[in-house]
mmCIF file of C-alpha atoms in Angstrom:
data_model
loop_
_atom_site.group_PDB
_atom_site.id
_atom_site.type_symbol
_atom_site.label_atom_id
_atom_site.label_comp_id
_atom_site.label_asym_id
_atom_site.label_seq_id
_atom_site.Cartn_x
_atom_site.Cartn_y
_atom_site.Cartn_z
ATOM 1 C CA MET A 99 0.000 0.000 0.000
ATOM 2 C CA ASN A 100 1.507 3.352 -0.917
ATOM 3 C CA ASP A 101 1.773 6.120 1.702
ATOM 4 C CA GLN A 102 -0.904 8.298 0.103
ATOM 5 C CA LEU A 103 -3.446 5.479 0.229
ATOM 6 C CA ALA A 104 -2.349 4.398 3.711
ATOM 7 C CA SER A 105 -3.165 7.811 5.141
ATOM 8 C CA SER A 106 -6.662 7.765 3.638
ATOM 9 C CA VAL A 107 -7.582 4.192 4.637
ATOM 10 C CA ARG A 108 -9.182 3.612 8.030
ATOM 11 C CA PRO A 109 -9.095 0.227 9.784
ATOM 12 C CA ILE A 110 -12.235 -1.503 11.006
ATOM 13 C CA PHE A 111 -11.885 -4.150 13.721
ATOM 14 C CA ILE A 112 -14.755 -6.531 14.484
ATOM 15 C CA ILE A 113 -14.481 -8.027 17.961
ATOM 16 C CA GLY A 114 -16.716 -10.079 20.250
ATOM 17 C CA VAL A 115 -17.060 -13.648 21.416
ATOM 18 C CA GLN A 116 -18.026 -16.797 19.565
ATOM 19 C CA LYS A 117 -21.584 -17.084 18.267
ATOM 20 C CA CYS A 118 -22.237 -13.317 18.285
ATOM 21 C CA MET A 119 -22.482 -12.798 14.501
ATOM 22 C CA THR A 120 -18.906 -11.617 13.949
ATOM 23 C CA THR A 121 -18.700 -13.713 10.773
ATOM 24 C CA PHE A 122 -21.961 -12.275 9.500
ATOM 25 C CA CYS A 123 -20.768 -8.697 10.138
ATOM 26 C CA HIS A 124 -17.422 -9.490 8.493
ATOM 27 C CA ASN A 125 -19.078 -10.893 5.375
ATOM 28 C CA ILE A 126 -21.427 -7.917 5.010
ATOM 29 C CA LEU A 127 -18.573 -5.391 5.289
ATOM 30 C CA ALA A 128 -16.133 -7.427 3.183
ATOM 31 C CA ASP A 129 -18.608 -7.367 0.286
ATOM 32 C CA SER A 130 -18.276 -3.593 -0.040
ATOM 33 C CA VAL A 131 -16.050 -2.200 -2.808
ATOM 34 C CA HIS A 132 -14.795 0.295 -0.212
ATOM 35 C CA VAL A 133 -13.458 -2.384 2.143
ATOM 36 C CA SER A 134 -10.324 -4.485 1.737
ATOM 37 C CA ALA A 135 -10.399 -7.756 3.670
ATOM 38 C CA LEU A 136 -8.090 -10.744 3.531
ATOM 39 C CA LYS A 137 -9.441 -14.185 2.691
ATOM 40 C CA ARG A 138 -8.782 -15.279 6.274
ATOM 41 C CA LYS A 139 -11.304 -13.539 8.532
ATOM 42 C CA GLU A 140 -9.271 -13.601 11.742
ATOM 43 C CA LEU A 141 -5.835 -12.015 11.371
ATOM 44 C CA HIS A 142 -4.804 -12.205 15.059
ATOM 45 C CA TYR A 143 -2.364 -9.375 14.262
ATOM 46 C CA TYR A 144 -2.740 -7.614 17.621
ATOM 47 C CA ASP A 145 -3.412 -10.457 20.024
ATOM 48 C CA GLY A 146 0.265 -11.210 20.586
ATOM 49 C CA TYR A 147 0.198 -14.920 19.811
ATOM 50 C CA PRO A 148 3.618 -15.933 18.415
ATOM 51 C CA ASN A 149 2.132 -18.317 15.834
ATOM 52 C CA TYR A 150 0.457 -15.291 14.228
ATOM 53 C CA SER A 151 3.501 -13.019 14.029
ATOM 54 C CA TYR A 152 3.702 -11.052 10.803
ATOM 55 C CA CYS A 153 6.757 -9.678 9.008
ATOM 56 C CA LEU A 154 4.798 -6.858 7.364
ATOM 57 C CA PRO A 155 3.192 -3.798 8.914
ATOM 58 C CA PHE A 156 -0.567 -4.181 9.354
ATOM 59 C CA GLU A 157 -1.446 -1.822 6.479
ATOM 60 C CA GLU A 158 0.732 -3.709 4.005
ATOM 61 C CA LEU A 159 -1.250 -6.930 4.420
ATOM 62 C CA PHE A 160 -4.145 -5.539 2.398
ATOM 63 C CA GLU A 161 -4.626 -4.909 -1.301
ATOM 64 C CA VAL A 162 -6.159 -1.493 -1.821
ATOM 65 C CA CYS A 163 -7.276 0.577 -4.783
ATOM 66 C CA ASP A 164 -8.630 4.085 -5.303
ATOM 67 C CA LYS A 165 -12.053 3.018 -3.999
ATOM 68 C CA THR A 166 -10.711 1.521 -0.754
ATOM 69 C CA LYS A 167 -11.665 3.503 2.339
ATOM 70 C CA TYR A 168 -11.343 0.784 4.963
ATOM 71 C CA VAL A 169 -9.305 -2.328 5.775
ATOM 72 C CA LEU A 170 -11.002 -5.057 7.800
ATOM 73 C CA ASP A 171 -9.698 -7.292 10.565
ATOM 74 C CA SER A 172 -12.340 -9.464 12.209
ATOM 75 C CA THR A 173 -10.580 -11.133 15.124
ATOM 76 C CA PRO A 174 -13.163 -11.671 17.876
ATOM 77 C CA SER A 175 -10.530 -12.605 20.479
ATOM 78 C CA TYR A 176 -9.245 -9.018 20.592
ATOM 79 C CA SER A 177 -12.092 -8.450 23.062
ATOM 80 C CA VAL A 178 -10.603 -10.847 25.623
ATOM 81 C CA VAL A 179 -6.844 -10.961 24.951
ATOM 82 C CA PRO A 180 -5.014 -8.718 27.436
ATOM 83 C CA GLY A 181 -3.413 -5.729 25.709
ATOM 84 C CA ALA A 182 -4.952 -6.293 22.266
ATOM 85 C CA LEU A 183 -7.259 -3.268 22.327
ATOM 86 C CA GLU A 184 -4.459 -1.104 23.707
ATOM 87 C CA ARG A 185 -2.165 -2.173 20.850
ATOM 88 C CA ILE A 186 -4.893 -1.413 18.321
ATOM 89 C CA HIS A 187 -5.535 2.023 19.813
ATOM 90 C CA HIS A 188 -1.819 2.828 19.947
ATOM 91 C CA ASN A 189 -1.322 1.951 16.270
ATOM 92 C CA HIS A 190 -4.708 3.080 14.924
ATOM 93 C CA PRO A 191 -6.251 5.814 17.090
ATOM 94 C CA ASN A 192 -8.820 6.529 14.350
ATOM 95 C CA ALA A 193 -9.909 2.884 13.956
ATOM 96 C CA ILE A 194 -13.540 1.861 13.982
ATOM 97 C CA ILE A 195 -14.171 -0.922 16.483
ATOM 98 C CA VAL A 196 -17.370 -2.926 16.072
ATOM 99 C CA ILE A 197 -18.239 -4.908 19.187
ATOM 100 C CA CYS A 198 -20.636 -7.791 18.577
ATOM 101 C CA THR A 199 -22.731 -8.931 21.528
ATOM 102 C CA ARG A 200 -25.675 -11.248 21.970
ATOM 103 C CA ASP A 201 -28.200 -12.276 24.597
ATOM 104 C CA LYS A 202 -26.282 -14.508 27.040
ATOM 105 C CA LEU A 203 -28.790 -17.348 27.086
ATOM 106 C CA LYS A 204 -29.174 -17.496 23.302
ATOM 107 C CA ARG A 205 -25.392 -17.334 22.871
ATOM 108 C CA THR A 206 -24.914 -20.168 25.386
ATOM 109 C CA ILE A 207 -27.416 -22.376 23.581
ATOM 110 C CA SER A 208 -25.841 -21.595 20.207
ATOM 111 C CA GLN A 209 -22.349 -22.339 21.577
ATOM 112 C CA TYR A 210 -23.584 -25.610 23.071
ATOM 113 C CA ASN A 211 -25.092 -26.677 19.712
ATOM 114 C CA HIS A 212 -21.882 -25.653 17.908
ATOM 115 C CA GLU A 213 -19.711 -27.693 20.312
ATOM 116 C CA ARG A 214 -21.960 -30.769 19.965
ATOM 117 C CA ARG A 215 -21.995 -30.561 16.141
ATOM 118 C CA ASN A 216 -18.205 -30.381 16.103
ATOM 119 C CA GLY A 217 -17.742 -33.267 18.552
ATOM 120 C CA PHE A 218 -16.184 -31.219 21.360
ATOM 121 C CA ILE A 219 -18.783 -32.433 23.853
ATOM 122 C CA GLY A 220 -20.664 -35.709 23.917
ATOM 123 C CA ASN A 221 -24.363 -36.347 24.356
ATOM 124 C CA GLU A 222 -24.539 -34.450 27.641
ATOM 125 C CA ASP A 223 -27.523 -32.184 28.077
ATOM 126 C CA ILE A 224 -26.891 -28.458 28.223
ATOM 127 C CA LEU A 225 -27.498 -28.141 31.978
ATOM 128 C CA SER A 226 -24.854 -30.787 32.738
ATOM 129 C CA VAL A 227 -22.359 -28.939 30.538
ATOM 130 C CA ILE A 228 -23.124 -25.587 32.163
ATOM 131 C CA GLU A 229 -22.736 -27.035 35.670
ATOM 132 C CA LYS A 230 -19.177 -28.183 34.881
#
């Protein structure tokens, strides 16, 4: 990304917890001609995990054109990883941060169904899982 474009492009970060529509929000924004998003939804650029270390500055990860106004990073874990939001604010004080939330009970039920479908929990009923 050239310097002139970099100064005119504003980052958008979508954060939240699982099952709170972060993927839906990402897909809606990524479809815009004004938004540049990588194929991988979750960049993990600012969460500090060593297996996600990047050699390039954040802005250089994205392909932009004259129509690009925003770059998109949808890493929900930024909401819970210590220091992630501080790193984002330090590097991008003008960033837009979209926080996805959901009713706690509906999110719990959705997470339970997700975990069962993916084989992470057995045939236990939801109350038994919650009590653990």
